[in-house]
């Protein structure tokens, strides 16, 4: 959500910034802008729309200079137009500000600044920062930013430059930001991929960090000015891992990476005895008697699969909470509660605040996270990294897959430690887990069959997804994927719940995707499918290879290999992801950057 790139060094800032913003496109945005410190003034270009619109302008009028800031904006306050795009400049055109987040007290600040004679041009909350810093500026940019922040409440990753100084000042409160450390050059960005072509040495900023960046170095202090020593981390990803690698879209590439990345999640964590799991976490499994899983969107559906697994394998009661609700409803939490937060980015504000709420109640905390060094990983007691690598497509695929794998590991680990999972059951499950990469690969081979369904139903307005037991979350995830990237209305229900309402929707204009893979409830699922057929519904069943019975009931069958029921969500999600992808692609929609969505949701 919003992208920031700042550069000071020996290269042309415009090149570094435009390249970096391109690498951050996945975060979601609807306008973009750049400012470069020229001579004697700042040169700025801002445009609504995609980066290509901005690039076209820069081709004819390039901005020359070695210090600059760039921004992709995801609109919160004010429409996505040229004026509201960042950077925002002071009235004398000497000071430039870009900002991610929301300034909560911008209205009283604006009123005061307008009274003092400042003229506002945009509808954004960000613009108050420019006028405030301008008012506090007496020749020292760092001091002006520091003074201004004492008056501001809200969430921000803020980056400021001034025509009279060869330096950048940055500040972080809640919204993520990372420094890139180079040789005679330094960088600041909202996420690591922007930095990868230039440096792998990074410093993840913490809340309350104020930074002075020059080409020689970076100095981090708290808002009171006390210098802080922050660790430099080396990023393991390379720039290539974040590229499309010959695939038409990141989403497609990431779907095909799933057999490999799940091996990274499992790798080294399955013990040699074939029935235990090794997790490098300090949690005492017998010190808890309840689990809360808090997450958003796809990560929350991974959490629902986790609920089934932990309850079944470890006999601990689990509740899954939508993070944005949990934080505001005074939840009952104590020191015998384990709060698990699940997040690809590790920066989702709702999930982060849910974590903080659980901590206030005394809960033990565990993160299931992809991004190393992210804010959530710094605030939890322990983290199980999912090792999915960079996920660029806005619609999550491989992160979901590896979150599921992490929950499989955690469920087994808890079950073994608490004595609720017998040797033979653990062996069976782990043996099946080891087979999963191969089965996912098999499922991915059925792309053509899924593509035919996508072609046939791409112009339908509504879809229904049904699943039960551990595959109810799979149905929710299938519906979410389709909604997100194809903009087709889709709903998901627990299959047995259909007769309590949604069945009224069934007609020959409503394709129903029914998950009917091997399970003790298979027969009941088939009965539910018959109920749909009896009402002229169109049934697309997700069924196991070799299941001939299903052909008698469903209009279309998408095949997946059979596995242990508790592992089936990892395999069953493949045709669901593929259906969404193939549908959106046929509708010629922007698969990797669907409208209105952002990859990392850092505002409430
Ligand atoms: C769906 C999707 C979103 C995210 C959600 C949480 O495809 O990507 O629903 O899952 O915004 O994001 P993270 O996992 O970064 O906390």
XYZ file of C-alpha atoms and ligand atoms in Angstrom:
620
model
C 0.000 0.000 0.000
C 1.804 3.123 -1.258
C 5.417 2.784 -2.306
C 8.325 4.964 -1.259
C 11.789 5.188 -2.752
C 14.387 7.774 -1.720
C 17.926 7.961 -3.065
C 21.085 9.984 -2.462
C 24.367 9.019 -4.141
C 26.269 9.126 -7.406
C 23.643 7.749 -9.814
C 20.848 9.647 -11.521
C 18.150 9.598 -8.848
C 15.352 9.384 -11.420
C 16.611 6.011 -12.706
C 16.919 4.448 -9.245
C 13.552 5.804 -8.134
C 11.563 4.770 -11.206
C 13.135 1.305 -11.129
C 12.393 1.000 -7.408
C 8.795 2.173 -7.759
C 8.292 -0.377 -10.537
C 9.484 -3.093 -8.158
C 6.977 -1.858 -5.581
C 4.022 -1.760 -7.989
C 2.608 -4.911 -6.403
C 1.820 -2.915 -3.258
C -1.100 -1.287 -5.081
C -1.424 2.385 -6.096
C -3.431 4.742 -8.237
C -1.054 7.676 -8.866
C 2.680 8.279 -8.789
C 5.183 11.096 -8.495
C 8.849 11.941 -8.270
C 10.945 14.879 -7.092
C 14.635 15.360 -7.832
C 16.873 17.993 -6.266
C 17.894 20.064 -9.259
C 19.685 23.368 -9.378
C 18.454 25.655 -7.824
C 15.004 24.177 -7.176
C 13.259 20.871 -6.797
C 11.866 19.391 -10.014
C 8.651 17.466 -9.597
C 6.363 15.412 -11.837
C 3.144 13.755 -10.601
C 0.514 11.828 -12.502
C -2.688 9.912 -11.797
C -2.683 6.354 -13.101
C 0.030 3.798 -13.672
C 3.772 4.404 -13.506
C 3.918 4.165 -17.295
C 2.064 7.506 -17.473
C 4.733 9.112 -15.293
C 7.533 7.386 -17.267
C 6.198 8.795 -20.536
C 6.449 12.333 -19.163
C 9.971 11.717 -17.838
C 11.101 10.395 -21.224
C 10.543 13.818 -22.768
C 11.581 15.867 -19.711
C 14.023 13.828 -17.603
C 14.836 15.104 -14.108
C 18.568 15.473 -13.534
C 20.151 15.146 -10.095
C 21.587 12.667 -7.597
C 19.046 13.055 -4.814
C 15.358 12.367 -5.108
C 12.176 10.866 -3.736
C 9.449 8.871 -5.468
C 6.042 7.669 -4.420
C 3.175 5.517 -5.576
C -0.021 6.576 -3.814
C -2.989 4.434 -2.824
C -5.683 7.014 -2.204
C -7.145 7.433 1.280
C -7.875 11.179 1.656
C -8.772 12.696 -1.702
C -9.196 11.251 -5.185
C -6.323 9.707 -7.143
C -5.503 12.718 -9.336
C -2.352 14.679 -10.288
C -2.759 17.240 -7.505
C -3.277 14.742 -4.699
C -0.355 12.584 -5.855
C 2.874 12.842 -3.841
C 5.394 14.488 -3.498
C 3.798 17.582 -2.000
C 5.873 20.744 -2.175
C 6.018 23.829 0.018
C 4.838 27.145 -1.356
C 8.440 28.209 -2.132
C 8.956 24.842 -3.927
C 12.002 24.079 -1.760
C 10.636 21.398 0.528
C 9.232 18.033 -0.647
C 7.327 15.448 1.380
C 6.146 11.940 0.601
C 4.182 9.929 3.088
C 2.539 6.554 3.596
C -0.111 6.198 6.291
C -2.722 8.526 7.728
C -2.230 11.725 9.739
C -5.124 11.428 12.167
C -5.078 15.015 13.478
C -4.693 16.622 10.051
C -7.935 18.618 10.273
C -7.067 20.706 13.394
C -3.505 21.114 12.079
C -4.829 22.266 8.710
C -7.191 24.772 10.315
C -4.324 26.252 12.320
C -1.996 26.405 9.303
C -4.662 27.969 7.069
C -5.255 30.622 9.723
C -1.504 31.285 9.710
C -1.735 31.960 5.960
C -0.757 28.621 4.390
C -2.489 27.806 1.126
C -3.414 24.162 0.584
C -3.600 22.765 -2.923
C -4.637 19.147 -2.386
C -7.289 17.241 -0.453
C -4.707 15.012 1.240
C -3.850 14.640 4.900
C -0.185 14.553 3.842
C -0.101 18.171 2.780
C -0.333 19.351 6.405
C 3.121 17.843 6.922
C 4.641 20.057 4.239
C 3.202 23.241 5.713
C 4.042 22.192 9.255
C 7.658 21.380 8.427
C 7.917 24.591 6.397
C 6.692 26.556 9.410
C 9.235 24.877 11.693
C 12.144 25.176 9.260
C 14.937 27.533 10.304
C 17.754 26.206 8.110
C 17.979 22.718 9.682
C 15.719 20.157 7.952
C 16.274 17.420 10.544
C 15.301 19.776 13.396
C 12.237 20.965 11.465
C 10.983 17.410 10.916
C 11.721 16.471 14.516
C 9.773 19.463 15.852
C 6.862 18.850 13.477
C 6.489 15.200 14.459
C 5.862 16.177 18.068
C 2.598 17.750 16.848
C 1.468 14.888 14.619
C -0.568 11.818 15.547
C -1.210 8.923 13.205
C 0.637 6.365 11.149
C 3.431 7.368 8.864
C 6.454 6.484 6.868
C 7.611 9.981 6.031
C 10.444 11.063 3.743
C 11.494 14.696 3.278
C 14.025 16.565 1.155
C 14.930 20.240 0.705
C 16.490 22.032 -2.250
C 19.233 23.529 -0.034
C 20.465 20.240 1.482
C 22.096 17.082 0.081
C 20.289 14.861 2.540
C 17.023 13.076 3.173
C 15.169 12.956 6.476
C 12.891 9.987 7.119
C 10.676 9.014 10.038
C 8.640 5.972 10.855
C 5.612 5.416 13.050
C 3.649 2.223 12.248
C 4.074 2.278 8.446
C 7.015 0.095 7.337
C 10.254 1.485 5.943
C 13.677 0.043 5.255
C 17.075 1.644 4.607
C 19.421 0.296 1.922
C 23.111 0.758 2.719
C 25.370 1.253 -0.290
C 28.887 2.429 -1.047
C 28.812 6.200 -1.472
C 25.042 5.985 -1.860
C 22.099 5.221 0.398
C 18.465 4.377 -0.071
C 15.159 4.378 1.748
C 12.134 2.394 0.627
C 8.871 1.014 1.880
C 9.919 -2.545 1.013
C 13.018 -4.567 0.192
C 12.405 -5.401 -3.526
C 13.056 -1.734 -4.450
C 16.605 -2.050 -3.094
C 17.640 -5.465 -4.407
C 19.403 -4.374 -7.636
C 21.622 -2.009 -5.628
C 22.275 -3.512 -2.205
C 21.395 -6.435 0.020
C 22.515 -4.662 3.201
C 19.417 -3.243 4.852
C 18.219 -1.775 8.126
C 14.559 -2.303 9.027
C 13.357 0.832 10.774
C 11.358 0.642 13.996
C 8.482 2.821 15.154
C 9.847 6.077 16.509
C 12.964 6.095 14.309
C 14.095 9.386 12.796
C 16.813 9.075 10.158
C 19.273 11.390 8.474
C 20.441 9.941 5.152
C 23.377 11.264 3.129
C 25.530 9.609 0.476
C 28.129 8.876 3.208
C 25.905 7.169 5.745
C 22.739 6.991 7.775
C 22.172 8.187 11.337
C 19.196 6.811 13.211
C 17.854 8.462 16.341
C 14.666 8.478 18.347
C 12.299 11.435 17.994
C 14.097 13.110 20.925
C 17.354 12.972 18.962
C 19.133 10.186 20.933
C 21.233 8.166 18.462
C 20.252 4.492 18.118
C 22.406 1.652 16.826
C 20.302 -0.569 14.524
C 21.471 -3.902 13.180
C 22.316 -4.188 9.466
C 20.700 -7.347 7.965
C 21.667 -9.083 4.758
C 18.707 -9.950 2.524
C 18.756 -13.494 1.156
C 16.393 -12.897 -1.798
C 17.904 -11.791 -5.052
C 16.367 -9.406 -7.549
C 15.736 -12.287 -9.939
C 13.530 -14.078 -7.396
C 11.276 -11.040 -7.510
C 11.055 -11.030 -11.333
C 8.479 -12.817 -13.479
C 10.925 -15.456 -14.744
C 9.234 -15.958 -18.120
C 5.681 -16.211 -16.758
C 3.017 -13.886 -18.041
C 2.124 -12.740 -14.536
C 3.641 -12.842 -11.064
C 0.560 -14.655 -9.821
C 1.054 -17.455 -12.324
C 4.755 -17.707 -11.503
C 3.980 -17.808 -7.802
C 1.385 -20.557 -8.270
C 3.964 -22.660 -10.101
C 6.533 -21.990 -7.376
C 4.329 -23.681 -4.783
C 5.839 -27.188 -4.989
C 9.284 -25.681 -4.412
C 8.426 -23.173 -1.712
C 6.514 -25.644 0.393
C 9.712 -27.679 0.528
C 11.407 -24.615 1.965
C 8.700 -24.399 4.642
C 8.993 -28.067 5.560
C 12.734 -28.351 4.984
C 14.727 -29.189 8.091
C 11.606 -29.183 10.245
C 10.526 -32.811 9.772
C 12.524 -34.956 12.188
C 14.426 -38.025 10.976
C 12.234 -40.372 13.065
C 9.321 -39.688 10.703
C 6.878 -38.755 13.458
C 8.098 -35.511 14.979
C 8.514 -31.920 13.947
C 11.273 -29.565 15.020
C 10.286 -25.945 15.464
C 12.777 -23.434 16.692
C 10.367 -21.719 19.076
C 10.532 -21.158 22.813
C 6.816 -21.789 23.522
C 6.023 -24.360 26.235
C 3.056 -26.245 24.675
C 1.767 -27.146 28.133
C 1.697 -23.541 29.295
C -1.385 -22.735 27.192
C -4.954 -23.941 27.291
C -6.448 -21.901 24.464
C -5.404 -20.505 21.062
C -6.572 -17.390 19.233
C -5.571 -16.971 15.606
C -5.800 -13.376 14.319
C -5.245 -12.456 10.681
C -6.788 -10.737 7.653
C -8.110 -11.994 4.301
C -6.362 -15.004 2.868
C -4.140 -15.287 5.944
C -7.278 -15.638 8.087
C -8.470 -18.524 5.894
C -5.097 -20.184 6.437
C -5.818 -19.584 10.126
C -9.165 -21.401 9.799
C -7.357 -24.448 8.415
C -4.989 -24.028 11.372
C -8.017 -24.115 13.697
C -9.081 -27.510 12.368
C -5.532 -28.856 12.603
C -4.730 -27.633 16.106
C -8.081 -28.727 17.544
C -7.818 -32.151 15.924
C -4.152 -32.852 16.597
C -3.463 -30.992 19.835
C -6.954 -30.926 21.393
C -6.672 -27.237 22.210
C -9.694 -24.964 21.723
C -9.016 -22.472 18.917
C -10.848 -19.342 17.812
C -10.069 -17.579 14.542
C -10.528 -13.841 14.684
C -10.748 -11.262 11.937
C -7.918 -9.024 13.089
C -9.715 -5.735 12.373
C -12.574 -6.781 14.698
C -10.533 -8.450 17.423
C -8.597 -5.353 18.355
C -11.702 -3.312 19.088
C -13.886 -5.692 21.036
C -12.180 -6.013 24.408
C -11.402 -9.733 23.918
C -10.887 -12.145 26.788
C -7.203 -13.049 26.786
C -4.849 -14.180 29.554
C -1.367 -15.585 30.044
C -2.567 -19.122 29.220
C -3.760 -17.938 25.797
C -1.540 -18.337 22.752
C -2.259 -15.682 20.125
C -1.039 -16.714 16.664
C -0.856 -13.918 14.106
C -0.581 -14.917 10.453
C 0.710 -12.522 7.811
C 2.630 -12.628 4.556
C 3.847 -9.051 4.823
C 4.231 -8.958 8.593
C 3.027 -5.362 8.296
C -0.783 -5.573 8.053
C -1.875 -2.923 10.508
C -5.024 -4.745 11.654
C -3.040 -7.891 12.412
C -0.289 -5.942 14.147
C -2.805 -4.137 16.359
C -4.593 -7.435 17.129
C -1.221 -8.768 18.286
C -0.680 -5.732 20.503
C -4.190 -6.164 21.959
C -3.432 -9.822 22.787
C -0.138 -8.812 24.385
C -1.902 -6.242 26.558
C -4.021 -9.120 27.893
C -0.888 -11.099 28.750
C -1.106 -13.684 25.927
C 1.886 -15.588 24.622
C 2.404 -14.783 20.960
C 3.560 -16.561 17.836
C 3.843 -15.234 14.275
C 3.433 -17.254 11.082
C 5.114 -14.777 8.778
C 6.870 -14.475 5.431
C 8.786 -11.180 5.566
C 11.880 -11.306 7.720
C 12.541 -8.209 9.792
C 8.913 -7.069 9.454
C 7.227 -5.263 12.328
C 5.174 -8.235 13.504
C 8.258 -10.480 13.707
C 9.833 -7.959 16.024
C 6.860 -7.878 18.384
C 5.951 -11.572 18.738
C 7.591 -13.964 21.214
C 8.410 -16.431 18.415
C 8.075 -16.660 14.640
C 7.608 -19.603 12.315
C 8.838 -18.256 8.979
C 6.961 -19.662 6.001
C 9.911 -19.093 3.618
C 7.692 -18.368 0.595
C 10.189 -15.873 -0.882
C 8.970 -12.563 -2.311
C 5.264 -12.643 -3.177
C 4.576 -9.873 -5.660
C 1.143 -10.754 -7.103
C -1.433 -8.916 -5.024
C -3.578 -12.047 -4.813
C -1.811 -14.320 -2.363
C -1.067 -17.870 -3.534
C 2.254 -19.297 -2.410
C 2.096 -17.452 0.906
C -1.291 -19.092 1.596
C 0.143 -22.475 0.666
C 3.109 -22.112 2.971
C 0.956 -20.735 5.790
C -1.037 -23.973 5.541
C 2.204 -25.974 5.651
C 3.312 -24.031 8.736
C 0.011 -24.868 10.462
C 0.472 -28.548 9.588
C 3.870 -28.429 11.287
C 2.566 -26.518 14.270
C -0.427 -28.840 14.731
C 1.838 -31.900 14.736
C 4.379 -30.226 17.017
C 1.712 -29.232 19.547
C 0.010 -32.619 19.306
C 3.231 -34.510 19.944
C 4.304 -32.253 22.796
C 0.901 -32.446 24.487
C 0.643 -36.215 24.002
C -2.524 -36.002 21.935
C -1.090 -37.277 18.646
C -0.156 -40.965 18.571
C 3.029 -42.211 16.879
C 1.163 -43.985 14.076
C -1.066 -40.975 13.299
C 1.915 -38.633 13.305
C 3.830 -40.967 10.994
C 0.924 -41.169 8.577
C 0.501 -37.399 8.506
C 4.182 -36.627 8.071
C 4.542 -39.220 5.321
C 1.618 -37.555 3.522
C 3.128 -34.115 4.100
C 6.363 -35.240 2.458
C 4.357 -36.184 -0.643
C 2.632 -32.801 -0.876
C 5.096 -31.004 -3.204
C 4.654 -33.814 -5.737
C 0.861 -33.734 -5.428
C 0.744 -29.958 -5.857
C 2.825 -30.364 -8.990
C 0.336 -32.967 -10.263
C -2.589 -30.666 -9.544
C -0.895 -27.818 -11.434
C -0.784 -30.004 -14.553
C -4.578 -29.780 -14.888
C -4.437 -26.136 -15.948
C -6.054 -26.796 -19.343
C -9.123 -28.362 -17.755
C -9.517 -25.392 -15.430
C -9.014 -23.000 -18.346
C -11.962 -24.577 -20.182
C -14.231 -23.940 -17.202
C -12.919 -20.387 -16.906
C -13.679 -19.780 -20.587
C -17.172 -21.187 -20.303
C -18.213 -19.172 -17.238
C -16.113 -16.027 -17.511
C -19.123 -13.826 -18.270
C -21.317 -15.142 -15.472
C -22.044 -12.635 -12.748
C -22.057 -14.844 -9.664
C -20.341 -17.954 -8.356
C -20.961 -20.034 -5.253
C -18.181 -22.036 -3.557
C -18.988 -24.883 -1.186
C -16.728 -26.884 1.083
C -17.007 -28.506 4.463
C -14.789 -29.494 7.352
C -11.186 -28.560 6.785
C -12.097 -27.543 3.224
C -14.643 -24.907 4.191
C -11.762 -22.410 4.367
C -10.698 -23.646 0.907
C -14.120 -22.583 -0.407
C -13.715 -19.163 1.229
C -10.273 -18.789 -0.318
C -11.563 -19.859 -3.771
C -14.323 -17.243 -3.614
C -11.955 -14.518 -2.408
C -9.442 -15.217 -5.184
C -12.160 -15.024 -7.849
C -13.619 -11.792 -6.438
C -10.245 -10.121 -6.081
C -8.917 -10.536 -9.568
C -11.911 -11.205 -11.841
C -14.394 -8.876 -10.040
C -17.040 -11.599 -10.310
C -19.294 -11.776 -7.288
C -18.539 -14.983 -5.389
C -19.758 -16.315 -2.067
C -18.616 -19.266 -0.060
C -20.632 -21.405 2.316
C -20.088 -24.471 4.422
C -21.752 -27.084 2.204
C -24.203 -28.187 4.909
C -25.263 -24.606 5.505
C -26.474 -24.123 1.941
C -29.982 -25.398 2.650
C -30.355 -22.718 5.340
C -30.472 -19.855 2.864
C -28.066 -19.725 -0.068
C -29.930 -22.498 -1.865
C -32.500 -19.822 -2.781
C -29.874 -18.354 -5.128
C -29.409 -21.523 -7.158
C -30.399 -21.362 -10.822
C -28.762 -22.002 -14.183
C -26.885 -18.707 -13.979
C -24.969 -19.589 -10.815
C -22.001 -21.931 -11.232
C -21.408 -23.810 -7.967
C -17.891 -24.992 -7.237
C -18.231 -27.855 -4.767
C -15.193 -29.349 -3.052
C -15.865 -33.075 -2.937
C -12.533 -34.715 -2.235
C -12.079 -37.779 -0.006
C -13.450 -37.225 3.479
C -15.763 -38.974 5.945
C -18.377 -36.426 4.796
C -18.043 -37.274 1.089
C -21.504 -38.898 0.885
C -23.142 -35.907 2.530
C -21.364 -33.582 0.101
C -22.702 -35.617 -2.818
C -26.233 -35.266 -1.396
C -25.745 -31.495 -1.219
C -24.568 -31.514 -4.844
C -27.751 -33.336 -5.787
C -29.749 -30.627 -4.045
C -28.069 -28.065 -6.313
C -28.683 -30.190 -9.411
C -32.337 -30.594 -8.492
C -32.653 -26.801 -8.772
C -31.014 -26.505 -12.198
C -27.714 -25.437 -10.676
C -24.430 -25.896 -12.537
C -22.024 -28.000 -10.488
C -18.259 -27.881 -10.939
C -16.850 -30.471 -8.551
C -13.291 -30.545 -7.252
C -12.762 -34.284 -6.864
C -9.971 -36.805 -6.542
C -8.392 -38.614 -9.466
C -10.168 -41.941 -9.876
C -13.472 -40.860 -8.295
C -15.964 -42.053 -10.934
C -19.002 -41.685 -8.689
C -18.788 -37.878 -8.817
C -19.295 -37.844 -12.591
C -22.870 -39.027 -12.062
C -23.700 -35.898 -10.062
C -21.547 -33.011 -11.244
C -21.665 -31.245 -14.624
C -17.896 -30.724 -14.656
C -15.115 -32.277 -12.620
C -11.749 -30.707 -11.864
C -9.281 -33.332 -10.689
C -6.777 -33.250 -7.847
C -4.688 -36.113 -6.463
C -5.938 -37.761 -3.269
C -4.119 -37.184 0.009
C -4.697 -37.337 3.769
C -7.854 -35.367 4.542
C -5.992 -33.032 6.907
C -3.576 -32.138 4.108
C -6.161 -31.870 1.346
C -6.545 -28.036 1.577
C -2.986 -27.701 0.254
C -3.857 -29.633 -2.888
C -7.464 -28.527 -3.320
C -6.594 -24.838 -3.459
C -4.677 -25.291 -6.719
C -7.686 -25.498 -9.102
C -9.342 -22.680 -7.150
C -6.370 -20.348 -7.601
C -6.133 -21.404 -11.225
C -9.840 -20.779 -11.881
C -9.506 -17.221 -10.589
C -6.344 -16.645 -12.615
C -7.677 -18.088 -15.880
C -10.964 -16.202 -15.535
C -9.327 -12.826 -14.846
C -6.803 -13.346 -17.629
C -9.567 -14.132 -20.105
C -11.393 -10.997 -19.032
C -8.150 -9.115 -19.784
C -7.963 -7.754 -16.257
C -4.830 -6.698 -14.397
C -4.152 -9.991 -12.627
C -1.174 -8.824 -10.569
C -2.558 -5.453 -9.554
C -6.330 -5.729 -9.262
C -8.257 -2.504 -8.863
C -8.582 -0.998 -5.385
C -6.345 -3.603 -3.752
C -2.984 -3.216 -2.077
C -0.508 -5.933 -1.254
C 0.435 -4.690 2.139
C -2.429 -2.987 3.973
C -0.767 -0.590 6.358
C -3.715 1.720 7.010
C -6.876 0.876 8.934
C -5.767 -12.041 -0.701
C -4.807 -11.217 -0.020
C -5.228 -10.469 1.210
C -4.172 -10.674 2.294
C -4.495 -9.836 3.532
C -3.474 -10.063 4.643
O -5.253 -12.596 -1.856
O -3.689 -11.145 -0.425
O -6.487 -10.886 1.665
O -4.117 -12.032 2.611
O -4.505 -8.476 3.198
O -2.177 -9.725 4.231
P -0.923 -10.232 5.036
O -0.827 -11.720 4.881
O 0.254 -9.531 4.423
O -1.142 -9.845 6.469
